[in-house]
Short mmCIF file of C-alpha atoms in Angstrom, two decimals:
data_model
loop_
_atom_site.label_atom_id
_atom_site.label_comp_id
_atom_site.label_asym_id
_atom_site.label_seq_id
_atom_site.Cartn_x
_atom_site.Cartn_y
_atom_site.Cartn_z
CA MET A 19 -58.00 139.30 32.39
CA ALA A 20 -57.47 138.99 28.64
CA ARG A 21 -60.27 139.68 26.18
CA TYR A 22 -63.19 137.47 27.15
CA GLY A 23 -64.94 137.35 23.80
CA PRO A 24 -68.63 136.46 23.41
CA MET A 25 -70.16 134.46 26.26
CA PHE A 26 -72.29 132.36 23.93
CA GLY A 27 -71.26 130.90 20.61
CA PRO A 28 -68.19 131.51 18.44
CA ASP A 29 -65.86 134.49 18.86
CA ILE A 30 -67.30 136.66 16.11
CA THR A 31 -67.31 140.45 16.03
CA PHE A 32 -69.98 142.90 14.91
CA LEU A 33 -70.16 142.30 11.14
CA GLY A 34 -66.45 141.49 11.02
CA VAL A 35 -64.87 144.60 12.56
CA GLU A 36 -61.53 144.24 14.31
CA ARG A 37 -61.24 143.06 17.90
CA CYS A 38 -59.87 144.93 20.88
CA ASP A 39 -59.13 144.08 24.51
CA LEU A 40 -60.38 146.46 27.21
CA THR A 41 -57.53 145.38 29.49
CA ASP A 42 -55.01 146.66 26.92
CA GLU A 43 -55.56 150.35 26.15
CA SER A 44 -53.21 150.22 23.18
CA THR A 45 -55.71 148.02 21.31
CA PHE A 46 -58.41 150.70 21.26
CA ALA A 47 -56.46 153.93 21.73
CA ASP A 48 -57.41 155.23 18.27
CA ALA A 49 -61.00 153.94 18.23
CA ASP A 50 -63.95 156.17 17.43
CA VAL A 51 -66.46 153.56 18.59
CA VAL A 52 -66.08 150.44 20.71
CA ILE A 53 -68.85 147.86 20.70
CA VAL A 54 -69.24 145.70 23.80
CA GLY A 55 -71.76 143.04 24.68
CA ALA A 56 -73.62 142.88 27.99
CA PRO A 57 -75.27 139.43 27.91
CA PHE A 58 -77.25 139.85 31.12
CA ASP A 59 -80.92 139.00 31.55
CA GLY A 60 -81.06 138.33 35.28
CA GLY A 61 -83.28 141.38 35.78
CA THR A 62 -86.04 140.17 33.48
CA SER A 63 -89.54 140.15 34.94
CA ASN A 64 -91.24 138.15 32.18
CA ARG A 65 -89.49 136.10 29.47
CA PRO A 66 -85.70 135.68 29.74
CA GLY A 67 -83.45 135.17 26.74
CA ALA A 68 -81.90 138.60 26.13
CA ARG A 69 -78.56 137.17 27.28
CA PHE A 70 -78.33 135.82 23.73
CA GLY A 71 -78.95 139.27 22.26
CA PRO A 72 -75.32 140.39 21.77
CA GLN A 73 -74.45 137.34 19.67
CA ALA A 74 -77.60 137.70 17.57
CA LEU A 75 -77.03 141.43 16.99
CA ARG A 76 -73.44 140.82 15.87
CA GLN A 77 -74.34 138.33 13.18
CA ALA A 78 -77.86 139.29 12.00
CA CYS A 79 -77.05 140.24 8.41
CA TYR A 80 -77.28 138.51 5.05
CA LEU A 81 -74.21 140.35 3.71
CA ALA A 82 -70.58 139.34 4.16
CA HIS A 83 -69.08 140.02 7.58
CA ASP A 84 -66.31 142.09 6.05
CA GLY A 85 -66.27 145.14 8.32
CA SER A 86 -67.95 147.37 5.72
CA ARG A 87 -71.50 148.69 5.35
CA PRO A 88 -71.96 151.63 2.96
CA SER A 89 -75.21 153.41 3.75
CA MET A 90 -77.32 154.20 0.71
CA ALA A 91 -79.18 156.91 2.61
CA LEU A 92 -76.26 158.69 4.27
CA ARG A 93 -73.54 157.97 1.66
CA VAL A 94 -70.97 156.94 4.25
CA ASP A 95 -69.61 153.62 5.47
CA GLY A 96 -70.06 153.68 9.24
CA LEU A 97 -67.75 150.69 9.75
CA LYS A 98 -64.99 152.14 7.55
CA ASP A 99 -65.25 155.90 7.98
CA LEU A 100 -65.18 155.41 11.74
CA LYS A 101 -62.67 153.25 13.57
CA VAL A 102 -65.07 150.68 15.02
CA LEU A 103 -63.79 147.88 17.25
CA ASP A 104 -65.49 145.05 19.13
CA ALA A 105 -64.37 144.29 22.69
CA GLY A 106 -66.38 141.10 23.03
CA ASP A 107 -68.70 140.59 25.99
CA VAL A 108 -68.51 141.57 29.61
CA GLU A 109 -68.61 138.32 31.57
CA CYS A 110 -72.04 138.33 33.21
CA TYR A 111 -73.54 135.69 35.44
CA SER A 112 -77.27 136.27 35.33
CA GLY A 113 -77.67 135.18 38.93
CA ASP A 114 -75.35 137.93 40.21
CA ILE A 115 -76.96 141.23 39.36
CA GLU A 116 -74.78 143.46 41.56
CA ASN A 117 -71.46 142.24 40.18
CA SER A 118 -72.77 142.25 36.62
CA ILE A 119 -73.82 145.90 36.99
CA LYS A 120 -70.41 146.76 38.46
CA ASP A 121 -68.47 145.00 35.70
CA ILE A 122 -70.59 146.46 32.88
CA GLU A 123 -70.17 149.98 34.25
CA ALA A 124 -66.40 149.52 34.50
CA ALA A 125 -66.23 148.37 30.87
CA VAL A 126 -68.36 151.27 29.59
CA TYR A 127 -66.36 153.80 31.61
CA THR A 128 -63.10 152.38 30.23
CA ILE A 129 -64.38 152.95 26.70
CA ALA A 130 -65.77 156.42 27.37
CA LYS A 131 -62.65 157.74 29.08
CA SER A 132 -60.57 156.61 26.08
CA GLY A 133 -62.50 159.10 23.94
CA ALA A 134 -64.47 156.45 22.04
CA ILE A 135 -68.25 156.16 21.93
CA PRO A 136 -69.44 152.98 23.63
CA ILE A 137 -72.18 151.00 21.88
CA ILE A 138 -73.54 148.34 24.19
CA LEU A 139 -75.39 145.29 22.94
CA GLY A 140 -77.79 143.90 25.55
CA GLY A 141 -79.00 142.14 27.45
CA ASP A 142 -82.10 143.21 29.30
CA HIS A 143 -82.73 146.83 30.24
CA THR A 144 -81.14 146.42 33.67
CA ILE A 145 -77.92 147.36 31.89
CA ALA A 146 -79.13 150.94 31.25
CA LEU A 147 -78.00 151.76 34.78
CA PRO A 148 -74.33 150.79 34.34
CA ASP A 149 -74.28 151.86 30.69
CA ALA A 150 -75.46 155.44 31.18
CA ARG A 151 -73.70 155.80 34.53
CA GLY A 152 -70.42 154.64 32.98
CA VAL A 153 -70.74 157.35 30.33
CA ALA A 154 -71.73 159.96 32.92
CA ARG A 155 -68.74 159.07 35.10
CA HIS A 156 -66.52 160.33 32.29
CA HIS A 157 -68.54 163.27 30.97
CA GLY A 158 -69.91 164.37 34.33
CA PHE A 159 -73.00 163.54 36.36
CA GLY A 160 -75.85 165.73 35.19
CA ARG A 161 -74.08 166.62 31.92
CA VAL A 162 -75.58 163.80 29.84
CA SER A 163 -79.22 163.75 28.78
CA MET A 164 -81.13 160.57 28.00
CA ILE A 165 -83.27 159.76 24.97
CA HIS A 166 -85.03 156.52 25.76
CA PHE A 167 -87.13 154.50 23.30
CA ASP A 168 -89.31 151.96 25.08
CA ALA A 169 -92.82 150.65 25.53
CA HIS A 170 -92.23 150.85 29.30
CA ALA A 171 -91.02 153.67 31.53
CA ASP A 172 -88.64 151.41 33.53
CA THR A 173 -89.06 153.68 36.55
CA GLY A 174 -90.27 151.11 39.06
CA GLU A 175 -89.22 151.47 42.69
CA ILE A 176 -88.84 147.92 44.02
CA GLU A 177 -89.81 144.90 41.95
CA PHE A 178 -89.80 141.35 43.32
CA GLY A 179 -88.11 142.69 46.43
CA HIS A 180 -85.11 144.11 44.56
CA LEU A 181 -83.80 147.57 43.69
CA TYR A 182 -82.27 146.35 40.43
CA GLY A 183 -83.99 144.88 37.41
CA HIS A 184 -85.12 145.79 33.93
CA GLY A 185 -88.13 147.69 35.25
CA GLN A 186 -86.16 150.08 37.49
CA PRO A 187 -82.96 151.35 35.83
CA MET A 188 -84.26 154.79 34.90
CA ARG A 189 -85.31 155.52 38.49
CA ARG A 190 -81.92 154.36 39.75
CA LEU A 191 -80.15 156.57 37.20
CA ILE A 192 -82.07 159.67 38.29
CA GLU A 193 -81.62 158.86 41.97
CA SER A 194 -77.87 158.44 41.46
CA GLY A 195 -77.60 161.89 39.84
CA ALA A 196 -76.01 160.46 36.72
CA ILE A 197 -78.93 161.64 34.55
CA ARG A 198 -81.16 164.59 35.45
CA GLY A 199 -84.88 163.93 35.55
CA ASP A 200 -85.56 167.12 33.59
CA ARG A 201 -83.26 165.92 30.80
CA PHE A 202 -84.84 162.49 30.55
CA LEU A 203 -86.85 162.03 27.34
CA GLN A 204 -88.90 158.88 26.76
CA LEU A 205 -90.61 157.96 23.50
CA GLY A 206 -93.02 155.15 22.70
CA LEU A 207 -94.57 154.45 26.10
CA ARG A 208 -97.89 152.62 26.04
CA GLY A 209 -99.95 149.89 27.65
CA TYR A 210 -100.91 149.34 31.27
CA TRP A 211 -97.79 149.88 33.36
CA PRO A 212 -96.74 151.89 35.31
CA GLY A 213 -99.65 153.02 37.45
CA PRO A 214 -100.49 156.43 38.94
CA LYS A 215 -98.00 156.28 41.84
CA ILE A 216 -94.99 155.79 39.57
CA LEU A 217 -96.28 158.29 37.01
CA SER A 218 -96.57 160.82 39.82
CA TRP A 219 -92.94 160.20 40.79
CA MET A 220 -91.91 160.70 37.17
CA ALA A 221 -93.77 164.01 37.02
CA GLN A 222 -92.02 165.15 40.20
CA GLN A 223 -88.67 164.53 38.48
CA ASN A 224 -89.80 166.68 35.50
CA MET A 225 -89.31 163.80 33.09
CA ARG A 226 -90.78 164.19 29.59
CA SER A 227 -92.53 161.03 28.43
CA TYR A 228 -94.16 160.79 25.00
CA GLU A 229 -96.87 158.13 25.13
CA MET A 230 -97.89 156.62 21.79
CA THR A 231 -101.22 158.48 21.75
CA GLU A 232 -99.37 161.81 21.77
CA ILE A 233 -96.88 160.57 19.17
CA VAL A 234 -99.70 159.52 16.85
CA ALA A 235 -101.60 162.79 17.37
CA ARG A 236 -98.61 165.10 16.87
CA GLY A 237 -96.38 162.97 14.67
CA LEU A 238 -93.05 161.47 15.66
CA PRO A 239 -90.92 164.12 13.85
CA GLU A 240 -92.52 166.96 15.86
CA CYS A 241 -92.07 165.08 19.12
CA LEU A 242 -88.41 164.41 18.31
CA THR A 243 -87.75 168.05 17.49
CA GLU A 244 -89.20 169.11 20.84
CA ALA A 245 -87.23 166.41 22.66
CA PHE A 246 -83.98 167.54 21.00
CA THR A 247 -84.45 171.08 22.33
CA ILE A 248 -84.85 169.79 25.87
CA ALA A 249 -81.99 167.31 25.58
CA LEU A 250 -79.46 169.91 24.44
CA ASP A 251 -80.34 172.47 27.12
CA ASP A 252 -77.45 172.64 29.60
CA CYS A 253 -76.10 169.18 28.70
CA ASP A 254 -73.01 168.21 26.72
CA GLY A 255 -74.44 165.26 24.84
CA ILE A 256 -76.94 162.46 24.90
CA PHE A 257 -77.08 158.79 25.77
CA LEU A 258 -79.39 156.88 23.43
CA SER A 259 -81.20 153.89 24.89
CA VAL A 260 -83.20 151.71 22.49
CA ASP A 261 -85.37 148.99 23.94
CA ILE A 262 -86.46 147.00 20.92
CA ASP A 263 -89.96 146.57 22.40
CA VAL A 264 -90.62 150.21 21.49
CA CYS A 265 -91.61 148.69 18.16
CA ASP A 266 -94.87 146.88 17.67
CA PRO A 267 -94.51 143.11 18.18
CA GLY A 268 -95.32 142.66 14.51
CA HIS A 269 -91.96 144.34 13.81
CA ALA A 270 -90.06 143.01 16.84
CA PRO A 271 -91.57 139.81 18.27
CA GLY A 272 -88.30 138.59 19.78
CA THR A 273 -88.43 140.41 23.08
CA GLY A 274 -89.31 139.63 26.69
CA THR A 275 -92.21 142.02 27.32
CA PRO A 276 -93.95 142.75 23.99
CA GLU A 277 -96.62 145.45 23.97
CA PRO A 278 -98.92 145.93 20.95
CA GLY A 279 -99.35 149.33 19.33
CA GLY A 280 -95.78 150.52 19.02
CA LEU A 281 -93.58 152.20 16.45
CA THR A 282 -92.84 150.62 13.11
CA ALA A 283 -89.34 149.49 12.24
CA ARG A 284 -89.12 152.34 9.73
CA GLU A 285 -90.05 154.93 12.33
CA LEU A 286 -87.44 153.66 14.78
CA LEU A 287 -84.64 153.57 12.19
CA ASP A 288 -85.48 157.07 10.93
CA ALA A 289 -85.53 158.39 14.51
CA VAL A 290 -82.18 156.82 15.41
CA ARG A 291 -80.65 158.23 12.22
CA ARG A 292 -81.94 161.72 13.05
CA ILE A 293 -80.73 161.60 16.64
CA CYS A 294 -77.23 160.45 15.77
CA TYR A 295 -76.91 162.92 12.89
CA GLU A 296 -78.33 165.98 14.64
CA LEU A 297 -77.13 165.47 18.24
CA PRO A 298 -73.79 164.83 19.97
CA VAL A 299 -74.14 161.18 20.94
CA LEU A 300 -71.94 160.01 23.82
CA GLY A 301 -73.19 156.43 24.10
CA VAL A 302 -75.74 154.01 22.65
CA GLU A 303 -77.35 150.81 23.86
CA VAL A 304 -79.68 148.35 22.13
CA VAL A 305 -81.46 146.08 24.58
CA GLU A 306 -84.14 143.43 25.06
CA VAL A 307 -83.52 141.50 21.85
CA ALA A 308 -84.42 137.96 22.96
CA PRO A 309 -83.65 135.47 20.17
CA PRO A 310 -85.61 132.54 21.68
CA TYR A 311 -88.85 134.41 20.89
CA ASP A 312 -87.81 135.80 17.52
CA HIS A 313 -89.35 134.78 14.21
CA ALA A 314 -87.12 134.48 11.16
CA ASP A 315 -84.55 136.69 12.97
CA ILE A 316 -86.53 139.85 12.20
CA THR A 317 -85.98 141.35 15.66
CA ALA A 318 -82.25 140.66 15.51
CA PHE A 319 -82.11 142.17 12.01
CA LEU A 320 -83.87 145.29 13.26
CA GLY A 321 -81.51 145.62 16.23
CA ASN A 322 -78.51 145.17 13.96
CA ARG A 323 -79.83 147.93 11.69
CA VAL A 324 -80.39 150.24 14.68
CA VAL A 325 -76.65 149.95 15.38
CA LEU A 326 -75.78 150.53 11.72
CA GLU A 327 -78.04 153.59 11.46
CA ALA A 328 -76.38 155.04 14.56
CA LEU A 329 -72.88 154.41 13.21
CA SER A 330 -73.70 155.78 9.75
CA ALA A 331 -75.28 158.94 11.14
CA ILE A 332 -72.37 159.55 13.54
CA ALA A 333 -69.97 159.16 10.59
CA ARG A 334 -71.94 161.61 8.42
CA ARG A 335 -72.19 164.11 11.29
CA ARG A 336 -68.40 164.03 11.67
CA GLU A 337 -67.93 164.41 7.94
CA VAL A 338 -70.13 167.52 7.93
CA ALA A 339 -68.26 168.90 10.97
CA ALA A 340 -65.04 168.51 8.97
CA GLY A 341 -66.44 170.61 6.13
CA GLY A 342 -68.42 168.06 4.15
CA GLU A 343 -71.77 168.67 2.53
CA PRO A 344 -74.74 168.49 4.91
CA TRP A 345 -76.99 165.51 4.41
CA ASN A 346 -80.13 166.20 2.39
CA PRO A 347 -82.75 163.45 2.79
CA ARG A 348 -84.67 164.81 -0.21
CA LYS A 349 -81.77 164.36 -2.60
CA PRO A 350 -82.29 161.57 -5.19
CA LEU A 351 -80.10 158.51 -4.66
CA LEU A 352 -78.16 158.76 -7.92
CA GLU A 353 -77.26 162.45 -7.60
CA GLY A 354 -74.30 161.74 -5.34
CA ARG A 355 -73.71 162.82 -1.75
#
C-alpha cells in the first residue's frame, strides 16, 4: 500500500519535513529519524481522543512549517542537522486493537531495521507495546532499556476483560521479553492506581519506579542520574516513552487520564533533553495527547516541544561524537556554541 498519510485532517508533515513511504525503502534509506503517527485510542479506559494526537503534534507551532528549528539551548537545528522524514500515519481502526498493534509494530520495525530512529506520535499508551517491541525486534530482545515518563505504571494485568489497553502495555512488554523488568525505569508515578497486587508484581520484576514523592524529596536530576546508570547496564540503548500526563494537568490538560501533582513542562523538557543528549536513544514515543480536552493547544505545544527537544539533543550528541564541542548548559547564550 502506498503512503497512507495522516488519518485525520490534511496531509501535513511534522513542521514541514519531507515525506517518506514505508513501503518504499528508497524513500527513507538515508534517514536519521523517521516520524510516524499511531492514531489509536481504542485502548483508552477513560476519555478517548488521543487518536487526534498525531495531527495536533505535527502542527502545534506558531512558527513557519519550513522543516527547520534551530535550538537556542543546544545550538543545533534538529530538523536540518538530522535527516528527519515523516511517514504519515499507520492506518488504525480503534475498534480493532489486535490488528492495530500488529500494524504499528511492523511500521516501527521497518524504520528501526533501516538504521533510523523511530519517533512515534500517539495515540494512547497501548501503542507502547508495538513501539518498543518493534525497536527490540531489531536491536534484540532484552538489549533495550525503557525510560518511561507517566503518572501511571501501565502494568495492569487484565482490564475490562482484555489483555491489551493503555493500562497494560508495560506488563505485556516485560512478559514478552522485549524489555527486561530490571531495566525498566519509570518516572512521575502518582495518585491512586495501581494497588498493592500490581505493585507487588512490579517489585518481583525488579522494576525501578520513581513516584513523585521520591522525585520531590531527592530532586529530578538525582533520580535521572541514578536511572541512567541502571538503563545503561548491559543494554545497548534506550527506548523513551513519554506519556504527556506525567505533567501536572495545569501544564497538560489535554489528556485522557489527568492526575494532579505532576512534573512541570520545564522539568519534562529538561529531562528529555538530558536523556537524548547523554544516552543512546533507539526510539521515542509521545502519547496520550488528546486534543478534545486541550485548552489553547498548550498540551499539543508541549508534546511538539518534547519531540523537538529529543531531536535537538540527538543532533548535538552526534555532533559531539564527531568531534564537536560538548554542550555546556552554563554557557551564556551569546558566547557561541
